Amino acid sequence: MMSVICTLQDHRDDVNWCAFSGQLFATCSGDKTLRIYNSHDFSERPFSPLSGHGYGVHCCCFSTCGQFLASCSTDATVLIWSMDTGHIEAVLEHPGRSPVRICAISSDSAHLVSGASDGTIALWDFPSKQLRRTGAGGDSTVVACSFSPCSQVFVTGSTYGDLRLWNLDMKQLEAEKNAHDLGVTCCTFSPIILSGGQVVQFHLASCGQDSHLKIWAIDSFYTGVYKMHLVHTLTAQSAPVLSCAYSSDGQLLASGSVDKTVTVYDANNAVLLYTLNRHERYVTACCFSPASRLLATGSMDKSVNIWRLEDEHSEGPALSPGYGKTSAGPLTLLVSDWSEQDVSSWLLEEGLEGLVDKFRANNIDGTELLSLTKETLASELHIESVGLRNKLLRKVEELKNELDCSGIPDEFLCPITRELMRDPVIAADGYSYEREAIASWIHTKNRSSPMTNLPLLTTLLTPNHSLRMAISRWKTSRAT
């Protein structure tokens, strides 16, 4: 289920947009201000509210690291704010001084795109805050924009109803001219990249005045050609859909509507999971937290609801029994979760009591035990006996073999290390890995996929919160 854990009622006009970073949460409003909150308890930051726009603020978005916040307004500017001080770092004036309706920062924080009421699009170099290129998105207002997870292309949507795909040279790669009758209202890329053969695929969600939420597949061929086709049309809401957002692991898709509802779908299967009814007027904004299972929804009722997802669906597949170790008592912790004392108990059981003091002195816990090598035993732990080192490593290898044969669901094991993942992330090939393992692989393997051996289009790693929660739930089930 999903339950409201907090309601923010600080704005004096419609809430137009909301955005999360890892540590912060931002909202913007027709009252010309932005509000900045700590995302762990939703207390307002000392420098909030931010006042710098002359008219209502339509959109806001964080840079990837959360150091900066961009906002755009009818006053024809995009303002860049420091999240350390709340001060304005830069003022980006849109070419032609047309009201700016939408802005988006690429996931690598290299570019920012702004779209305006006169149909123009501006591409900015984000680090230098310099205008790079401009383009025309048609004769109608550009109201939607989203960068692909690889940061190399972006999509814009307009009140005319079209979706257009652009590269960083402002070349139009593909266009869906009748994506939504009566106009597009929002669009957002899924963070997941699917790769197979000679094709890389992205998913894009869009919504519009036709009361539909649509999921599109965008195929990127290695020849440089892009093709876009409709995958699903979702019709659970009875009035224009104004906002949509994917969760950071790409598993959930939410939308807000003029009918005052928020819908949450299983994004992979296009199945409606929840319909939320807690707003009194149109739901204009929605976004998921990248760091926790939270959904924020903003409305013309001037409020923002923070929802917590508490549901088995969000925590992954059914849980299976896994590895447990019995020592003096029923020790059911995974080896990677062993404390220093657990390691000492294991050494005693295996007849390696002579190593207990040395391991304690070096604070060796379960994770470090599994990573020991001949070199670290000799150079760092100073175990001189070759026979003792080999015996210890054989025992550690037995532990790893038990771990592999213990009934742990295969999806919980990193494809590279074949060990239970502690910090799973999704790479550009669509597979989940242990963060440290895939980061090391990318650094040493020339950016190829460990699973497909094809080039990775980006080194961006997206936290897989659903998988992490499923692993945590499974580990808890072993301890009961």
Coordinates of C-alpha atoms in Angstrom, one line a residue, residues 374 377-378 382-394:
K374 CA 47.5 -14.5 -0.7
L377 CA 47.5 -12.3 4.0
A378 CA 51.3 -11.9 3.5
H382 CA 51.9 -10.7 8.0
I383 CA 51.0 -14.4 8.1
E384 CA 54.4 -15.9 7.2
S385 CA 53.4 -19.6 7.0
V386 CA 52.5 -20.5 3.4
G387 CA 50.7 -23.6 4.7
L388 CA 48.6 -21.6 7.1
R389 CA 47.7 -19.0 4.4
N390 CA 46.7 -21.8 2.0
K391 CA 44.5 -23.5 4.6
L392 CA 42.8 -20.2 5.4
L393 CA 42.1 -19.5 1.7
R394 CA 40.7 -23.0 1.2

